PDB file of C-alpha atoms in Angstrom:
ATOM      1  CA  MET A   1      84.476 157.912 -56.116  1.00 54.00           C
ATOM      2  CA  SER A   2      82.204 157.031 -53.221  1.00 66.00           C
ATOM      3  CA  ASP A   3      78.965 158.467 -54.610  1.00 87.00           C
ATOM      4  CA  ALA A   4      79.269 156.776 -58.028  1.00 92.00           C
ATOM      5  CA  VAL A   5      76.505 154.331 -58.889  1.00 95.00           C
ATOM      6  CA  MET A   6      78.049 153.471 -62.257  1.00 96.00           C
ATOM      7  CA  THR A   7      81.373 154.160 -63.951  1.00 96.00           C
ATOM      8  CA  THR A   8      82.881 153.072 -67.234  1.00 97.00           C
ATOM      9  CA  LYS A   9      86.539 153.497 -68.154  1.00 97.00           C
ATOM     10  CA  GLY A  10      87.694 152.939 -71.722  1.00 96.00           C
ATOM     11  CA  LEU A  11      84.481 151.054 -72.580  1.00 96.00           C
ATOM     12  CA  THR A  12      84.819 149.635 -76.094  1.00 97.00           C
ATOM     13  CA  VAL A  13      82.378 147.384 -77.954  1.00 96.00           C
ATOM     14  CA  ARG A  14      83.000 146.155 -81.483  1.00 94.00           C
ATOM     15  CA  PHE A  15      80.584 144.521 -83.908  1.00 92.00           C
ATOM     16  CA  SER A  16      82.257 142.897 -86.938  1.00 90.00           C
ATOM     17  CA  GLY A  17      85.380 144.931 -86.274  1.00 86.00           C
ATOM     18  CA  ARG A  18      83.498 148.250 -86.047  1.00 90.00           C
ATOM     19  CA  ALA A  19      83.684 150.103 -82.729  1.00 92.00           C
ATOM     20  CA  VAL A  20      80.115 150.940 -81.692  1.00 94.00           C
ATOM     21  CA  LEU A  21      81.511 152.278 -78.409  1.00 95.00           C
ATOM     22  CA  ASN A  22      85.066 153.550 -78.548  1.00 94.00           C
ATOM     23  CA  ASN A  23      86.968 154.179 -75.304  1.00 95.00           C
ATOM     24  CA  VAL A  24      84.001 155.695 -73.457  1.00 96.00           C
ATOM     25  CA  ASP A  25      84.425 157.091 -69.929  1.00 96.00           C
ATOM     26  CA  MET A  26      81.233 157.820 -67.990  1.00 96.00           C
ATOM     27  CA  VAL A  27      80.162 158.292 -64.408  1.00 96.00           C
ATOM     28  CA  LEU A  28      76.705 158.388 -62.848  1.00 96.00           C
ATOM     29  CA  ARG A  29      76.393 159.639 -59.282  1.00 94.00           C
ATOM     30  CA  LYS A  30      73.664 158.985 -56.748  1.00 92.00           C
ATOM     31  CA  GLY A  31      70.468 160.844 -57.572  1.00 91.00           C
ATOM     32  CA  GLU A  32      71.590 161.952 -61.040  1.00 94.00           C
ATOM     33  CA  THR A  33      69.704 161.490 -64.296  1.00 96.00           C
ATOM     34  CA  LEU A  34      72.007 161.151 -67.296  1.00 97.00           C
ATOM     35  CA  ALA A  35      70.490 161.479 -70.784  1.00 97.00           C
ATOM     36  CA  LEU A  36      72.389 159.632 -73.521  1.00 96.00           C
ATOM     37  CA  MET A  37      71.742 161.281 -76.883  1.00 95.00           C
ATOM     38  CA  GLY A  38      72.881 160.821 -80.460  1.00 91.00           C
ATOM     39  CA  LEU A  39      71.833 159.363 -83.791  1.00 88.00           C
ATOM     40  CA  SER A  40      70.648 155.782 -84.128  1.00 84.00           C
ATOM     41  CA  GLY A  41      73.454 153.237 -84.005  1.00 81.00           C
ATOM     42  CA  VAL A  42      75.946 155.307 -81.977  1.00 86.00           C
ATOM     43  CA  GLY A  43      75.955 152.917 -79.005  1.00 89.00           C
ATOM     44  CA  LYS A  44      73.324 154.307 -76.638  1.00 92.00           C
ATOM     45  CA  SER A  45      71.288 151.138 -76.171  1.00 91.00           C
ATOM     46  CA  THR A  46      74.490 149.072 -76.321  1.00 93.00           C
ATOM     47  CA  THR A  47      75.663 150.992 -73.253  1.00 94.00           C
ATOM     48  CA  LEU A  48      72.545 149.925 -71.335  1.00 94.00           C
ATOM     49  CA  ARG A  49      73.011 146.294 -72.371  1.00 93.00           C
ATOM     50  CA  CYS A  50      76.627 146.394 -71.158  1.00 94.00           C
ATOM     51  CA  LEU A  51      75.526 147.721 -67.776  1.00 93.00           C
ATOM     52  CA  MET A  52      72.988 144.922 -67.433  1.00 93.00           C
ATOM     53  CA  GLY A  53      75.605 142.332 -68.396  1.00 90.00           C
ATOM     54  CA  PHE A  54      73.687 141.373 -71.536  1.00 92.00           C
ATOM     55  CA  GLN A  55      76.348 142.677 -73.933  1.00 91.00           C
ATOM     56  CA  HIS A  56      80.019 141.665 -73.955  1.00 91.00           C
ATOM     57  CA  ALA A  57      82.497 144.570 -73.988  1.00 94.00           C
ATOM     58  CA  ASN A  58      85.763 144.052 -75.835  1.00 95.00           C
ATOM     59  CA  GLU A  59      87.760 146.432 -73.667  1.00 96.00           C
ATOM     60  CA  GLY A  60      87.422 148.673 -70.627  1.00 96.00           C
ATOM     61  CA  ASP A  61      86.087 148.487 -67.086  1.00 97.00           C
ATOM     62  CA  ILE A  62      82.523 148.745 -65.803  1.00 96.00           C
ATOM     63  CA  HIS A  63      81.718 149.328 -62.136  1.00 96.00           C
ATOM     64  CA  LEU A  64      78.191 149.040 -60.744  1.00 95.00           C
ATOM     65  CA  PHE A  65      77.440 149.992 -57.140  1.00 94.00           C
ATOM     66  CA  GLY A  66      81.167 149.977 -56.439  1.00 92.00           C
ATOM     67  CA  GLN A  67      81.738 146.479 -57.848  1.00 94.00           C
ATOM     68  CA  LEU A  68      83.847 145.712 -60.905  1.00 96.00           C
ATOM     69  CA  ILE A  69      81.561 143.686 -63.194  1.00 95.00           C
ATOM     70  CA  HIS A  70      83.618 143.736 -66.390  1.00 94.00           C
ATOM     71  CA  SER A  71      87.306 144.321 -67.083  1.00 95.00           C
ATOM     72  CA  ASN A  72      89.108 144.257 -70.432  1.00 89.00           C
ATOM     73  CA  GLY A  73      86.933 141.666 -72.105  1.00 88.00           C
ATOM     74  CA  ARG A  74      86.348 139.533 -68.996  1.00 92.00           C
ATOM     75  CA  GLU A  75      83.193 139.145 -66.932  1.00 92.00           C
ATOM     76  CA  MET A  76      84.186 139.675 -63.310  1.00 93.00           C
ATOM     77  CA  ILE A  77      80.756 138.827 -61.862  1.00 93.00           C
ATOM     78  CA  LYS A  78      78.622 136.005 -63.235  1.00 90.00           C
ATOM     79  CA  GLY A  79      75.605 133.838 -62.538  1.00 91.00           C
ATOM     80  CA  LYS A  80      73.710 134.410 -59.312  1.00 89.00           C
ATOM     81  CA  ASP A  81      76.038 137.192 -58.215  1.00 91.00           C
ATOM     82  CA  MET A  82      75.200 139.160 -61.369  1.00 92.00           C
ATOM     83  CA  ASP A  83      71.517 138.353 -60.921  1.00 88.00           C
ATOM     84  CA  ARG A  84      71.666 139.914 -57.458  1.00 89.00           C
ATOM     85  CA  LEU A  85      73.144 143.092 -58.936  1.00 91.00           C
ATOM     86  CA  ARG A  86      70.456 143.202 -61.634  1.00 91.00           C
ATOM     87  CA  ARG A  87      67.807 143.174 -58.909  1.00 89.00           C
ATOM     88  CA  ARG A  88      69.043 146.613 -57.913  1.00 92.00           C
ATOM     89  CA  ILE A  89      68.267 147.894 -61.431  1.00 94.00           C
ATOM     90  CA  GLY A  90      64.921 148.673 -63.053  1.00 93.00           C
ATOM     91  CA  MET A  91      64.774 148.548 -66.852  1.00 92.00           C
ATOM     92  CA  VAL A  92      62.160 150.282 -69.025  1.00 92.00           C
ATOM     93  CA  PHE A  93      62.408 149.069 -72.617  1.00 87.00           C
ATOM     94  CA  GLN A  94      61.668 151.029 -75.787  1.00 83.00           C
ATOM     95  CA  GLN A  95      58.578 148.880 -76.290  1.00 85.00           C
ATOM     96  CA  PRO A  96      56.525 148.197 -73.132  1.00 85.00           C
ATOM     97  CA  ALA A  97      57.443 144.478 -73.377  1.00 88.00           C
ATOM     98  CA  LEU A  98      54.452 143.425 -71.279  1.00 93.00           C
ATOM     99  CA  PHE A  99      53.348 139.797 -71.337  1.00 94.00           C
ATOM    100  CA  ASP A 100      50.168 139.721 -73.433  1.00 94.00           C
ATOM    101  CA  SER A 101      48.830 136.661 -71.619  1.00 95.00           C
ATOM    102  CA  MET A 102      49.108 138.306 -68.186  1.00 96.00           C
ATOM    103  CA  THR A 103      46.989 140.992 -66.604  1.00 97.00           C
ATOM    104  CA  VAL A 104      48.596 144.323 -65.852  1.00 97.00           C
ATOM    105  CA  GLY A 105      48.683 143.358 -62.173  1.00 97.00           C
ATOM    106  CA  ASP A 106      50.556 140.137 -62.888  1.00 96.00           C
ATOM    107  CA  ASN A 107      52.937 141.967 -65.238  1.00 96.00           C
ATOM    108  CA  VAL A 108      53.826 144.474 -62.537  1.00 95.00           C
ATOM    109  CA  ALA A 109      54.172 141.695 -59.959  1.00 95.00           C
ATOM    110  CA  PHE A 110      56.423 139.594 -62.197  1.00 92.00           C
ATOM    111  CA  GLY A 111      59.741 140.843 -60.822  1.00 87.00           C
ATOM    112  CA  LEU A 112      58.579 140.564 -57.226  1.00 88.00           C
ATOM    113  CA  ARG A 113      57.500 136.957 -57.691  1.00 88.00           C
ATOM    114  CA  GLU A 114      60.696 136.046 -59.545  1.00 78.00           C
ATOM    115  CA  GLN A 115      63.180 137.759 -57.280  1.00 68.00           C
ATOM    116  CA  GLN A 116      61.904 138.130 -53.757  1.00 65.00           C
ATOM    117  CA  HIS A 117      60.356 136.047 -51.008  1.00 79.00           C
ATOM    118  CA  LEU A 118      57.270 138.107 -50.249  1.00 86.00           C
ATOM    119  CA  SER A 119      53.789 137.095 -49.208  1.00 90.00           C
ATOM    120  CA  GLU A 120      51.087 137.364 -51.852  1.00 91.00           C
ATOM    121  CA  GLU A 121      49.413 140.006 -49.712  1.00 92.00           C
ATOM    122  CA  GLU A 122      52.565 142.162 -49.772  1.00 92.00           C
ATOM    123  CA  ILE A 123      52.999 141.636 -53.525  1.00 93.00           C
ATOM    124  CA  LEU A 124      49.433 142.782 -54.217  1.00 94.00           C
ATOM    125  CA  ARG A 125      49.930 145.781 -51.939  1.00 95.00           C
ATOM    126  CA  ARG A 126      53.066 146.836 -53.814  1.00 93.00           C
ATOM    127  CA  VAL A 127      51.415 146.310 -57.192  1.00 96.00           C
ATOM    128  CA  ALA A 128      48.474 148.509 -56.197  1.00 96.00           C
ATOM    129  CA  GLU A 129      50.807 151.179 -54.801  1.00 94.00           C
ATOM    130  CA  ASN A 130      52.966 151.319 -57.918  1.00 93.00           C
ATOM    131  CA  LEU A 131      50.004 151.385 -60.278  1.00 95.00           C
ATOM    132  CA  ARG A 132      48.702 154.332 -58.258  1.00 93.00           C
ATOM    133  CA  ILE A 133      52.061 156.089 -58.662  1.00 91.00           C
ATOM    134  CA  VAL A 134      51.784 155.848 -62.476  1.00 91.00           C
ATOM    135  CA  ASP A 135      48.079 156.831 -62.424  1.00 92.00           C
ATOM    136  CA  LEU A 136      46.755 153.367 -63.301  1.00 95.00           C
ATOM    137  CA  GLU A 137      45.084 152.720 -59.969  1.00 95.00           C
ATOM    138  CA  GLY A 138      42.525 149.921 -59.983  1.00 94.00           C
ATOM    139  CA  LEU A 139      43.429 148.618 -63.447  1.00 96.00           C
ATOM    140  CA  GLU A 140      45.167 145.440 -62.302  1.00 96.00           C
ATOM    141  CA  HIS A 141      42.558 143.310 -64.078  1.00 96.00           C
ATOM    142  CA  LEU A 142      43.141 144.714 -67.575  1.00 97.00           C
ATOM    143  CA  TYR A 143      45.263 143.008 -70.214  1.00 97.00           C
ATOM    144  CA  PRO A 144      47.834 144.966 -72.257  1.00 96.00           C
ATOM    145  CA  SER A 145      45.669 144.723 -75.384  1.00 95.00           C
ATOM    146  CA  GLN A 146      42.953 146.659 -73.534  1.00 97.00           C
ATOM    147  CA  MET A 147      45.249 149.630 -72.874  1.00 95.00           C
ATOM    148  CA  SER A 148      46.597 152.495 -74.971  1.00 92.00           C
ATOM    149  CA  GLY A 149      50.289 152.751 -75.818  1.00 90.00           C
ATOM    150  CA  GLY A 150      50.802 155.421 -73.169  1.00 89.00           C
ATOM    151  CA  MET A 151      49.091 153.304 -70.524  1.00 93.00           C
ATOM    152  CA  GLN A 152      51.218 150.304 -71.471  1.00 94.00           C
ATOM    153  CA  LYS A 153      54.354 152.425 -71.123  1.00 91.00           C
ATOM    154  CA  ARG A 154      53.271 153.565 -67.654  1.00 92.00           C
ATOM    155  CA  ALA A 155      52.531 149.961 -66.687  1.00 94.00           C
ATOM    156  CA  SER A 156      56.049 148.980 -67.778  1.00 94.00           C
ATOM    157  CA  ILE A 157      57.440 151.754 -65.568  1.00 93.00           C
ATOM    158  CA  ALA A 158      55.361 150.472 -62.653  1.00 94.00           C
ATOM    159  CA  ARG A 159      56.881 147.028 -63.218  1.00 94.00           C
ATOM    160  CA  ALA A 160      60.401 148.502 -63.275  1.00 93.00           C
ATOM    161  CA  ILE A 161      59.987 150.407 -60.000  1.00 92.00           C
ATOM    162  CA  CYS A 162      58.064 147.724 -58.122  1.00 91.00           C
ATOM    163  CA  THR A 163      61.305 146.132 -56.867  1.00 88.00           C
ATOM    164  CA  GLU A 164      62.471 149.529 -55.502  1.00 88.00           C
ATOM    165  CA  PRO A 165      65.611 149.755 -57.677  1.00 92.00           C
ATOM    166  CA  GLU A 166      68.588 152.004 -56.995  1.00 92.00           C
ATOM    167  CA  LEU A 167      69.237 152.545 -60.707  1.00 94.00           C
ATOM    168  CA  LEU A 168      66.662 152.994 -63.466  1.00 95.00           C
ATOM    169  CA  LEU A 169      67.529 152.490 -67.138  1.00 96.00           C
ATOM    170  CA  TYR A 170      65.129 153.913 -69.725  1.00 95.00           C
ATOM    171  CA  ASP A 171      65.533 153.019 -73.405  1.00 93.00           C
ATOM    172  CA  GLU A 172      63.673 155.613 -75.521  1.00 91.00           C
ATOM    173  CA  PRO A 173      60.782 156.010 -73.042  1.00 90.00           C
ATOM    174  CA  THR A 174      58.826 158.508 -75.201  1.00 88.00           C
ATOM    175  CA  THR A 175      59.325 156.884 -78.624  1.00 85.00           C
ATOM    176  CA  GLY A 176      56.050 156.519 -80.526  1.00 83.00           C
ATOM    177  CA  LEU A 177      54.052 158.611 -78.063  1.00 85.00           C
ATOM    178  CA  ASP A 178      52.266 161.869 -78.847  1.00 88.00           C
ATOM    179  CA  PRO A 179      53.611 165.099 -77.276  1.00 89.00           C
ATOM    180  CA  ILE A 180      51.042 165.147 -74.466  1.00 89.00           C
ATOM    181  CA  ILE A 181      51.671 161.561 -73.375  1.00 86.00           C
ATOM    182  CA  SER A 182      55.419 162.150 -73.784  1.00 89.00           C
ATOM    183  CA  ASN A 183      55.140 164.988 -71.269  1.00 90.00           C
ATOM    184  CA  VAL A 184      53.210 162.693 -68.932  1.00 89.00           C
ATOM    185  CA  ILE A 185      56.091 160.194 -69.101  1.00 90.00           C
ATOM    186  CA  ASN A 186      58.670 162.962 -68.537  1.00 92.00           C
ATOM    187  CA  GLU A 187      56.792 164.218 -65.475  1.00 91.00           C
ATOM    188  CA  LEU A 188      56.544 160.651 -64.191  1.00 89.00           C
ATOM    189  CA  ILE A 189      60.314 160.125 -64.571  1.00 91.00           C
ATOM    190  CA  LEU A 190      60.948 163.344 -62.620  1.00 91.00           C
ATOM    191  CA  SER A 191      58.452 162.347 -59.937  1.00 89.00           C
ATOM    192  CA  LEU A 192      60.069 158.925 -59.548  1.00 87.00           C
ATOM    193  CA  GLN A 193      63.515 160.454 -59.231  1.00 86.00           C
ATOM    194  CA  ARG A 194      62.268 162.621 -56.371  1.00 86.00           C
ATOM    195  CA  ARG A 195      60.248 159.827 -54.760  1.00 85.00           C
ATOM    196  CA  LEU A 196      62.817 157.023 -55.000  1.00 84.00           C
ATOM    197  CA  GLY A 197      66.029 159.031 -54.976  1.00 86.00           C
ATOM    198  CA  ALA A 198      67.206 156.578 -57.621  1.00 88.00           C
ATOM    199  CA  SER A 199      69.814 157.343 -60.260  1.00 94.00           C
ATOM    200  CA  ALA A 200      68.760 157.044 -63.892  1.00 96.00           C
ATOM    201  CA  ILE A 201      70.169 156.749 -67.399  1.00 96.00           C
ATOM    202  CA  VAL A 202      67.764 157.724 -70.169  1.00 96.00           C
ATOM    203  CA  VAL A 203      68.480 156.908 -73.816  1.00 95.00           C
ATOM    204  CA  THR A 204      66.544 159.391 -75.927  1.00 93.00           C
ATOM    205  CA  HIS A 205      66.440 161.323 -79.212  1.00 89.00           C
ATOM    206  CA  ASP A 206      63.938 163.760 -77.717  1.00 90.00           C
ATOM    207  CA  LEU A 207      65.613 167.094 -76.919  1.00 92.00           C
ATOM    208  CA  HIS A 208      62.614 168.400 -74.978  1.00 91.00           C
ATOM    209  CA  SER A 209      62.591 165.262 -72.846  1.00 93.00           C
ATOM    210  CA  ALA A 210      66.339 165.478 -72.174  1.00 95.00           C
ATOM    211  CA  TYR A 211      66.109 169.159 -71.202  1.00 95.00           C
ATOM    212  CA  THR A 212      63.206 168.372 -68.868  1.00 94.00           C
ATOM    213  CA  ILE A 213      64.461 165.326 -66.990  1.00 95.00           C
ATOM    214  CA  ALA A 214      68.265 165.273 -67.170  1.00 96.00           C
ATOM    215  CA  THR A 215      70.796 166.669 -64.746  1.00 96.00           C
ATOM    216  CA  ARG A 216      73.460 165.937 -67.391  1.00 96.00           C
ATOM    217  CA  ILE A 217      73.427 165.153 -71.112  1.00 97.00           C
ATOM    218  CA  ALA A 218      76.082 163.074 -72.896  1.00 97.00           C
ATOM    219  CA  PHE A 219      76.110 163.252 -76.687  1.00 96.00           C
ATOM    220  CA  LEU A 220      77.555 160.256 -78.526  1.00 95.00           C
ATOM    221  CA  TYR A 221      78.883 160.296 -82.069  1.00 94.00           C
ATOM    222  CA  GLU A 222      80.748 157.441 -83.742  1.00 91.00           C
ATOM    223  CA  GLY A 223      81.106 155.679 -80.412  1.00 91.00           C
ATOM    224  CA  LYS A 224      82.616 158.618 -78.534  1.00 94.00           C
ATOM    225  CA  ILE A 225      81.208 161.225 -76.156  1.00 95.00           C
ATOM    226  CA  VAL A 226      81.742 164.520 -77.982  1.00 95.00           C
ATOM    227  CA  GLU A 227      79.883 166.724 -75.476  1.00 96.00           C
ATOM    228  CA  GLU A 228      78.789 166.297 -71.872  1.00 96.00           C
ATOM    229  CA  GLY A 229      77.286 168.719 -69.405  1.00 96.00           C
ATOM    230  CA  PRO A 230      74.065 170.057 -67.863  1.00 97.00           C
ATOM    231  CA  PRO A 231      71.098 170.851 -70.139  1.00 96.00           C
ATOM    232  CA  ASP A 232      71.754 174.604 -70.203  1.00 96.00           C
ATOM    233  CA  GLN A 233      75.306 173.954 -71.442  1.00 95.00           C
ATOM    234  CA  PHE A 234      73.946 171.660 -74.158  1.00 94.00           C
ATOM    235  CA  GLN A 235      71.398 174.280 -75.234  1.00 95.00           C
ATOM    236  CA  LYS A 236      74.118 176.947 -75.599  1.00 94.00           C
ATOM    237  CA  SER A 237      76.911 174.716 -76.907  1.00 95.00           C
ATOM    238  CA  THR A 238      78.787 175.791 -80.040  1.00 96.00           C
ATOM    239  CA  ASN A 239      80.148 172.277 -80.563  1.00 96.00           C
ATOM    240  CA  PRO A 240      79.402 171.692 -84.280  1.00 95.00           C
ATOM    241  CA  TYR A 241      78.099 168.153 -83.628  1.00 95.00           C
ATOM    242  CA  VAL A 242      75.692 169.398 -80.971  1.00 95.00           C
ATOM    243  CA  VAL A 243      74.602 172.408 -83.037  1.00 95.00           C
ATOM    244  CA  GLN A 244      73.798 170.213 -86.040  1.00 95.00           C
ATOM    245  CA  PHE A 245      71.832 167.720 -83.948  1.00 94.00           C
ATOM    246  CA  ARG A 246      70.064 170.407 -81.936  1.00 93.00           C
ATOM    247  CA  GLU A 247      68.977 172.337 -85.033  1.00 93.00           C
ATOM    248  CA  GLY A 248      68.293 169.316 -87.211  1.00 92.00           C
ATOM    249  CA  ASN A 249      70.625 170.466 -89.983  1.00 92.00           C
ATOM    250  CA  THR A 250      71.388 168.069 -92.802  1.00 92.00           C
ATOM    251  CA  HIS A 251      74.785 169.690 -93.372  1.00 91.00           C
ATOM    252  CA  GLY A 252      77.595 169.534 -90.837  1.00 92.00           C
ATOM    253  CA  PRO A 253      80.154 167.151 -89.344  1.00 93.00           C
ATOM    254  CA  ILE A 254      77.523 164.489 -88.620  1.00 90.00           C
ATOM    255  CA  LYS A 255      77.236 162.258 -91.657  1.00 83.00           C
ATOM    256  CA  VAL A 256      73.694 161.080 -92.384  1.00 74.00           C
TER     257      VAL A 256
END
């Protein structure tokens, strides 16, 4: 489909014979934000690693930006060609993953200096602009240790968007943050989607966050998508897996 940024068909990943992802079909269209939800260990973060080419899939096809990058256990794009594709993706990790020895400004500039041939003047301009977008204007000189957890998370988002990606991948962006700062991050994700027009996949356990930012929610259980649809469908779903997760019940089809 012409507007698909990412598709998977029959995506299967096994660890020690156990299928963490089991025949998963997904599609992400331009401008969409897909929230991947489910218990820990159901394959959410594994999905992101597969898309980045950091995790080998045992079976299935993965297309990124219309290119087949993986097919039935074989890497179809490697080396510099895969690096070029990765430059079109911004990744926000569960932990901010900032370099402690670098200032915030140098952290945000890291991708620009590694990937693109820009003048230092242009790099500094982009760094300042993206720090302003995440409400950290003028803090280029600080080191990560001088910032709160929420500020570090926003700095990591500034780093991810500085290369103007077409696809943003967020791995648990609100984990460990208080409700107020979590809402700040949610609002920032929404603002970036409008500003950049980028597609996004957000791995999260946070129902409020998923309802706020997602255009679609996919719920994974035992490596399979057991429910997928817009947030209002998820909120009203009678699927027993969704109901148990949504209500936090200890009894139900989900084994804990």
